[in-house]
Short mmCIF file of C-alpha atoms in Angstrom, two decimals:
data_model
loop_
_atom_site.label_atom_id
_atom_site.label_comp_id
_atom_site.label_asym_id
_atom_site.label_seq_id
_atom_site.Cartn_x
_atom_site.Cartn_y
_atom_site.Cartn_z
CA MET A 1 -6.23 -4.67 24.65
CA LYS A 2 -3.17 -6.45 23.33
CA VAL A 3 -2.52 -6.12 19.61
CA ALA A 4 -0.61 -8.46 17.32
CA PHE A 5 1.04 -6.85 14.32
CA LEU A 6 1.92 -9.15 11.44
CA GLY A 7 4.11 -7.62 8.74
CA THR A 8 6.63 -4.93 9.69
CA GLY A 9 8.01 -3.84 6.32
CA LEU A 10 8.28 -0.30 4.96
CA MET A 11 4.79 0.69 6.13
CA GLY A 12 4.21 -1.84 8.87
CA LEU A 13 7.18 -0.79 10.97
CA PRO A 14 6.23 2.88 11.49
CA MET A 15 2.59 1.88 11.97
CA ALA A 16 3.54 -0.61 14.69
CA GLN A 17 5.76 2.04 16.28
CA ARG A 18 2.73 4.33 16.46
CA LEU A 19 0.93 1.74 18.59
CA LEU A 20 3.90 1.38 20.94
CA ALA A 21 4.09 5.16 21.29
CA ALA A 22 0.45 5.08 22.38
CA ASP A 23 1.33 2.58 25.14
CA ILE A 24 -0.55 -0.24 23.45
CA GLN A 25 0.74 -3.70 24.29
CA LEU A 26 2.18 -5.10 21.09
CA VAL A 27 3.33 -8.52 19.93
CA ALA A 28 4.96 -8.54 16.50
CA TYR A 29 5.84 -11.06 13.81
CA ASN A 30 7.67 -10.62 10.53
CA ARG A 31 8.93 -13.17 8.05
CA THR A 32 12.33 -11.43 8.12
CA PRO A 33 13.12 -11.35 11.88
CA GLU A 34 15.83 -8.69 11.53
CA LYS A 35 13.16 -6.10 10.73
CA LEU A 36 11.69 -6.56 14.20
CA ALA A 37 14.74 -5.19 16.04
CA PRO A 38 13.45 -1.58 16.34
CA LEU A 39 10.14 -2.81 17.76
CA GLN A 40 11.85 -5.11 20.24
CA ALA A 41 14.04 -2.22 21.38
CA ALA A 42 10.89 -0.13 21.90
CA GLY A 43 9.25 -2.77 24.08
CA ALA A 44 7.29 -5.01 21.73
CA GLU A 45 7.06 -8.73 22.35
CA ILE A 46 8.65 -10.58 19.44
CA VAL A 47 7.56 -14.03 18.27
CA THR A 48 8.95 -16.43 15.68
CA HIS A 49 5.65 -17.82 14.40
CA PRO A 50 2.42 -16.00 13.52
CA ARG A 51 0.23 -18.39 15.53
CA HIS A 52 2.08 -17.31 18.69
CA ALA A 53 1.23 -13.67 17.95
CA ILE A 54 -2.41 -14.51 17.25
CA ARG A 55 -2.76 -16.52 20.46
CA ALA A 56 -1.26 -13.72 22.53
CA ALA A 57 -3.58 -10.93 21.32
CA GLU A 58 -7.24 -9.99 21.10
CA CYS A 59 -6.78 -7.97 17.90
CA VAL A 60 -4.54 -8.86 14.96
CA ILE A 61 -3.44 -6.22 12.43
CA LEU A 62 -2.21 -7.42 9.05
CA MET A 63 0.16 -5.32 6.94
CA LEU A 64 1.29 -8.04 4.55
CA THR A 65 2.36 -7.96 0.90
CA ASN A 66 -0.62 -9.68 -0.73
CA ALA A 67 -3.45 -12.17 -0.24
CA SER A 68 -1.10 -15.11 -0.66
CA ALA A 69 0.97 -13.90 2.29
CA ILE A 70 -2.21 -13.48 4.34
CA TYR A 71 -3.23 -17.06 3.64
CA ASN A 72 0.24 -18.32 4.56
CA VAL A 73 0.50 -16.30 7.76
CA LEU A 74 -3.09 -16.13 9.00
CA LEU A 75 -4.95 -19.03 7.46
CA SER A 76 -2.48 -21.90 7.57
CA ASP A 77 -3.79 -24.93 9.42
CA THR A 78 -1.96 -24.04 12.64
CA ALA A 79 -2.74 -20.30 12.57
CA TRP A 80 -6.40 -20.68 11.51
CA GLN A 81 -7.11 -22.79 14.60
CA THR A 82 -6.14 -19.82 16.81
CA LEU A 83 -8.59 -17.30 15.32
CA GLU A 84 -11.57 -17.98 17.59
CA GLY A 85 -12.51 -14.86 19.52
CA ARG A 86 -9.97 -12.67 17.69
CA THR A 87 -10.56 -9.60 15.56
CA ILE A 88 -8.56 -9.39 12.34
CA ILE A 89 -7.94 -5.95 10.81
CA GLN A 90 -6.51 -6.24 7.30
CA MET A 91 -4.67 -3.03 6.32
CA GLY A 92 -2.73 -4.00 3.20
CA THR A 93 -3.79 -3.65 -0.44
CA ILE A 94 -5.75 -6.60 -1.82
CA THR A 95 -8.79 -6.93 -4.09
CA PRO A 96 -12.36 -6.69 -2.76
CA THR A 97 -12.93 -10.33 -3.74
CA GLU A 98 -9.84 -11.46 -1.84
CA SER A 99 -10.86 -9.44 1.21
CA GLN A 100 -14.34 -10.97 1.26
CA GLU A 101 -12.93 -14.49 0.88
CA ILE A 102 -10.50 -13.91 3.75
CA ARG A 103 -13.36 -12.53 5.86
CA ASP A 104 -15.34 -15.71 5.23
CA ALA A 105 -12.39 -17.88 6.27
CA VAL A 106 -11.82 -15.83 9.43
CA VAL A 107 -15.49 -15.98 10.39
CA ALA A 108 -15.50 -19.75 9.78
CA GLY A 109 -12.62 -19.97 12.23
CA GLY A 110 -14.61 -18.16 14.91
CA GLY A 111 -13.08 -14.71 14.47
CA GLU A 112 -14.31 -11.39 13.11
CA TYR A 113 -12.84 -9.41 10.25
CA LEU A 114 -12.68 -5.85 8.99
CA GLU A 115 -10.54 -4.14 6.39
CA ALA A 116 -8.80 -0.81 6.83
CA PRO A 117 -6.42 -0.14 3.93
CA VAL A 118 -4.50 3.13 4.06
CA LEU A 119 -3.50 5.84 1.61
CA GLY A 120 -0.14 7.48 2.18
CA SER A 121 3.46 6.45 2.52
CA ILE A 122 6.22 6.29 5.11
CA PRO A 123 6.17 9.98 6.20
CA GLU A 124 2.40 9.86 6.77
CA ALA A 125 2.71 6.52 8.58
CA LYS A 126 5.32 7.97 10.94
CA ALA A 127 3.22 11.06 11.61
CA GLY A 128 -0.07 9.21 12.06
CA LYS A 129 -1.54 11.06 9.08
CA LEU A 130 -2.55 8.19 6.82
CA SER A 131 -6.00 8.17 5.23
CA VAL A 132 -7.65 5.12 6.78
CA MET A 133 -10.55 3.62 4.81
CA VAL A 134 -12.66 1.11 6.72
CA GLY A 135 -14.74 -1.72 5.32
CA ALA A 136 -16.79 -3.09 8.19
CA GLU A 137 -20.12 -3.13 9.96
CA PRO A 138 -20.90 0.19 11.70
CA GLU A 139 -20.58 -1.44 15.13
CA GLN A 140 -17.10 -2.76 14.28
CA TYR A 141 -16.07 0.64 12.96
CA GLU A 142 -17.14 2.34 16.17
CA ARG A 143 -15.46 -0.28 18.34
CA TYR A 144 -12.07 0.01 16.62
CA PHE A 145 -12.20 3.71 15.75
CA LYS A 146 -9.80 4.79 18.51
CA LEU A 147 -7.31 2.06 17.63
CA LEU A 148 -7.34 3.09 13.97
CA GLN A 149 -6.89 6.74 14.95
CA ASN A 150 -3.29 5.89 15.78
CA PHE A 151 -2.70 5.67 12.03
CA GLY A 152 -4.89 8.55 10.84
CA THR A 153 -6.96 11.06 12.77
CA GLU A 154 -10.20 10.49 10.85
CA PRO A 155 -10.72 6.84 9.85
CA LEU A 156 -13.63 6.81 7.42
CA LEU A 157 -16.27 4.09 7.16
CA ILE A 158 -16.66 3.34 3.45
CA GLY A 159 -19.14 0.48 3.66
CA PRO A 160 -19.09 -3.29 4.13
CA VAL A 161 -16.01 -5.46 3.63
CA GLY A 162 -14.81 -5.08 0.05
CA SER A 163 -15.78 -1.42 -0.36
CA ALA A 164 -12.62 -0.02 1.26
CA ALA A 165 -10.44 -2.47 -0.67
CA ALA A 166 -12.09 -1.29 -3.89
CA LEU A 167 -11.54 2.37 -3.05
CA LYS A 168 -7.87 1.72 -2.25
CA LEU A 169 -7.34 0.08 -5.65
CA ALA A 170 -9.09 2.99 -7.38
CA LEU A 171 -6.78 5.45 -5.66
CA ASN A 172 -3.64 3.45 -6.44
CA GLN A 173 -4.69 3.21 -10.08
CA LEU A 174 -4.82 7.00 -10.02
CA ILE A 175 -1.32 7.17 -8.51
CA ALA A 176 0.05 4.98 -11.29
CA SER A 177 -1.77 6.82 -14.08
CA LEU A 178 -1.04 10.33 -12.81
CA THR A 179 2.65 9.62 -12.34
CA THR A 180 2.94 8.05 -15.78
CA SER A 181 1.18 10.98 -17.46
CA PHE A 182 3.35 13.50 -15.63
CA ALA A 183 6.52 11.59 -16.54
CA LEU A 184 5.52 11.54 -20.20
CA SER A 185 4.85 15.29 -20.28
CA LEU A 186 8.11 15.98 -18.45
CA ALA A 187 10.11 13.85 -20.90
CA PHE A 188 8.31 15.53 -23.82
CA VAL A 189 9.11 19.10 -22.75
CA GLN A 190 12.72 18.11 -22.08
CA ARG A 191 13.08 16.68 -25.59
CA GLN A 192 11.45 19.80 -26.99
CA ARG A 193 13.95 21.93 -25.03
CA VAL A 194 11.22 23.71 -23.08
CA ASP A 195 12.44 25.05 -19.74
CA VAL A 196 11.28 22.62 -17.04
CA ASP A 197 10.87 25.47 -14.54
CA VAL A 198 8.47 27.24 -16.91
CA PHE A 199 6.58 23.99 -17.47
CA MET A 200 6.21 23.51 -13.71
CA GLN A 201 5.20 27.15 -13.16
CA ILE A 202 2.34 26.87 -15.64
CA LEU A 203 1.37 23.43 -14.31
CA ARG A 204 1.27 24.57 -10.68
CA GLU A 205 -1.11 27.40 -11.58
CA SER A 206 -3.46 25.08 -13.45
CA SER A 207 -6.55 23.25 -12.23
CA PHE A 208 -5.03 19.86 -13.06
CA TYR A 209 -1.93 20.26 -10.88
CA ALA A 210 -1.38 17.51 -8.31
CA PRO A 211 1.17 17.83 -5.46
CA THR A 212 2.59 14.42 -6.35
CA PHE A 213 4.09 16.04 -9.47
CA ASP A 214 6.43 18.12 -7.31
CA THR A 215 7.04 15.19 -4.98
CA LYS A 216 8.39 13.12 -7.86
CA LEU A 217 9.95 15.88 -10.00
CA GLN A 218 13.43 15.98 -8.49
CA ARG A 219 13.76 12.20 -8.41
CA MET A 220 12.94 12.10 -12.11
CA LEU A 221 15.30 14.94 -13.01
CA ASP A 222 18.14 13.40 -11.00
CA GLY A 223 17.40 9.79 -11.94
CA ASN A 224 17.68 9.03 -8.24
CA TYR A 225 15.09 6.46 -7.19
CA ALA A 226 16.81 5.09 -4.08
CA ASN A 227 15.25 4.93 -0.59
CA PRO A 228 11.66 4.60 -1.82
CA ASN A 229 8.54 5.37 0.16
CA PHE A 230 6.70 3.04 -2.24
CA PRO A 231 8.70 0.67 -4.48
CA THR A 232 7.97 0.11 -8.15
CA LYS A 233 7.19 -3.59 -7.59
CA HIS A 234 4.42 -2.71 -5.15
CA LEU A 235 2.76 -0.25 -7.51
CA LEU A 236 2.96 -2.88 -10.25
CA LYS A 237 1.32 -5.40 -7.93
CA ASP A 238 -1.50 -3.00 -7.09
CA THR A 239 -1.99 -2.10 -10.75
CA GLU A 240 -2.31 -5.78 -11.61
CA LEU A 241 -4.83 -6.21 -8.79
CA PHE A 242 -6.86 -3.31 -10.14
CA ILE A 243 -6.90 -4.79 -13.64
CA SER A 244 -7.83 -8.26 -12.39
CA GLU A 245 -10.73 -6.91 -10.34
CA ALA A 246 -11.94 -4.46 -13.00
CA LYS A 247 -12.11 -7.02 -15.81
CA SER A 248 -15.63 -8.06 -14.84
CA LEU A 249 -16.96 -4.48 -14.68
CA SER A 250 -17.18 -3.76 -18.43
CA LEU A 251 -14.63 -0.94 -18.22
CA ASP A 252 -12.12 0.01 -20.92
CA LEU A 253 -8.77 -0.83 -19.31
CA SER A 254 -6.48 0.03 -22.23
CA SER A 255 -4.97 3.07 -20.50
CA ILE A 256 -4.05 1.30 -17.26
CA LYS A 257 -2.76 -1.70 -19.22
CA GLY A 258 -0.30 0.69 -20.88
CA VAL A 259 0.78 1.90 -17.45
CA ARG A 260 1.22 -1.71 -16.34
CA GLN A 261 3.51 -2.34 -19.30
CA ILE A 262 5.68 0.62 -18.31
CA LEU A 263 5.86 -0.62 -14.70
CA GLN A 264 6.72 -4.14 -15.88
CA THR A 265 9.56 -2.73 -17.95
CA ALA A 266 10.81 -0.70 -14.96
CA VAL A 267 10.98 -3.91 -12.94
CA LYS A 268 12.89 -5.64 -15.78
CA MET A 269 15.29 -2.68 -15.79
CA SER A 270 16.16 -3.48 -12.14
CA PHE A 271 14.01 -0.72 -10.61
CA ALA A 272 11.78 -3.17 -8.70
CA ASP A 273 12.97 -2.05 -5.26
CA ASP A 274 13.38 1.61 -6.21
CA ASP A 275 10.82 4.40 -6.02
CA TYR A 276 8.06 4.07 -8.60
CA SER A 277 9.09 7.40 -10.13
CA SER A 278 11.63 5.18 -11.90
CA LEU A 279 8.97 4.74 -14.60
CA PHE A 280 10.32 8.06 -15.92
CA SER A 281 13.49 6.26 -16.99
CA VAL A 282 11.40 3.74 -18.92
CA ILE A 283 9.54 6.50 -20.74
CA LYS A 284 12.77 8.32 -21.60
CA GLU A 285 14.53 5.16 -22.76
CA TRP A 286 11.55 3.29 -24.21
CA GLY A 287 13.19 2.13 -27.44
CA GLU A 288 16.22 0.75 -25.64
CA ALA A 289 14.08 -0.76 -22.88
CA ILE A 290 12.02 -2.87 -25.30
CA GLY A 291 14.98 -3.71 -27.52
CA GLU A 292 14.22 -1.51 -30.54
#
C-alpha cells in the first residue's frame, strides 16, 4: 500500500518518518516545501500539489492545522475529484461536527473516511508512542490497525466518526486547564516566598500530581519557552474548538473561557510560536499584560 501524507509540520514530520522507517511507500505534500527535505532525503516521493499525492496513493493521512486547511487541501475542486477509491485518515485536531462534515464530503466523492487523532507530542511521535484514538467502523479499524500501529502500539477504537475527535478535544481541554492551574499555584507560592522545591515535593506525593507539572516546571522557572513540542497558538486553537463544540451541550464553560483568555494574552505577548507553558508569564505579569 502506498500512503500519501499531507501536512509535515511539528508532528507530521516525525509521523511520516515513522512510515518510511517501516518501509512503507510514501508520497508527501506540505504547503511549505522546505519542510519536506528530510522526507525526500529518506526516500519519500515529494509532490507540489495535494491532488498529485492523492492520485498516487491508496491511503491519505492528514496532519493539517485545522478544518479550513483540510478543505483547502483535500476538498478543493481539483483534489475532491481524485478521492474515489481512496481512504482518508484524518489525524489532526478538529471538532466532531467538522470531522463528520468532512466524512460526508469524502464519501460523496467516492472515498472512505476515518479519524485517528493522537495524544502526545514530538518525542512520542518520534518513538511511535502516541495514543491513537480511532473514530471509524469496526471493519475500518481492523483494516488500518497495523498502519496506525506505526504511530502508537495500541490504537483504540473509540466509536463512530466524531467520537475520537470529541475525546481529543476533551483531553486537550484538560491539558490547557491543568497547565493553567499549575502555573497559578506556582506563581502564588513564589510570591508567598514558599520554597518551590518543597511545593513540588508535597505535590509529587499527592493524589492530584500530574507528570506534566514536572515537564513544564523548568520552562516556567527559566522563562524559556523556545523549541516547543506544542506551541501556544495550537493550544489556543484547540481550546477555542472545545468551547465552540461544547456550547450546545449545556455545560458551564466559565473556567475554560478564563483559560482561553490567558492563552489569547500569551499570543498577544508574542508567545504564539513558543511552548504553551508561556501562559505562566501571563499569569505572573497579568496586570501589565492587560494594561492595568
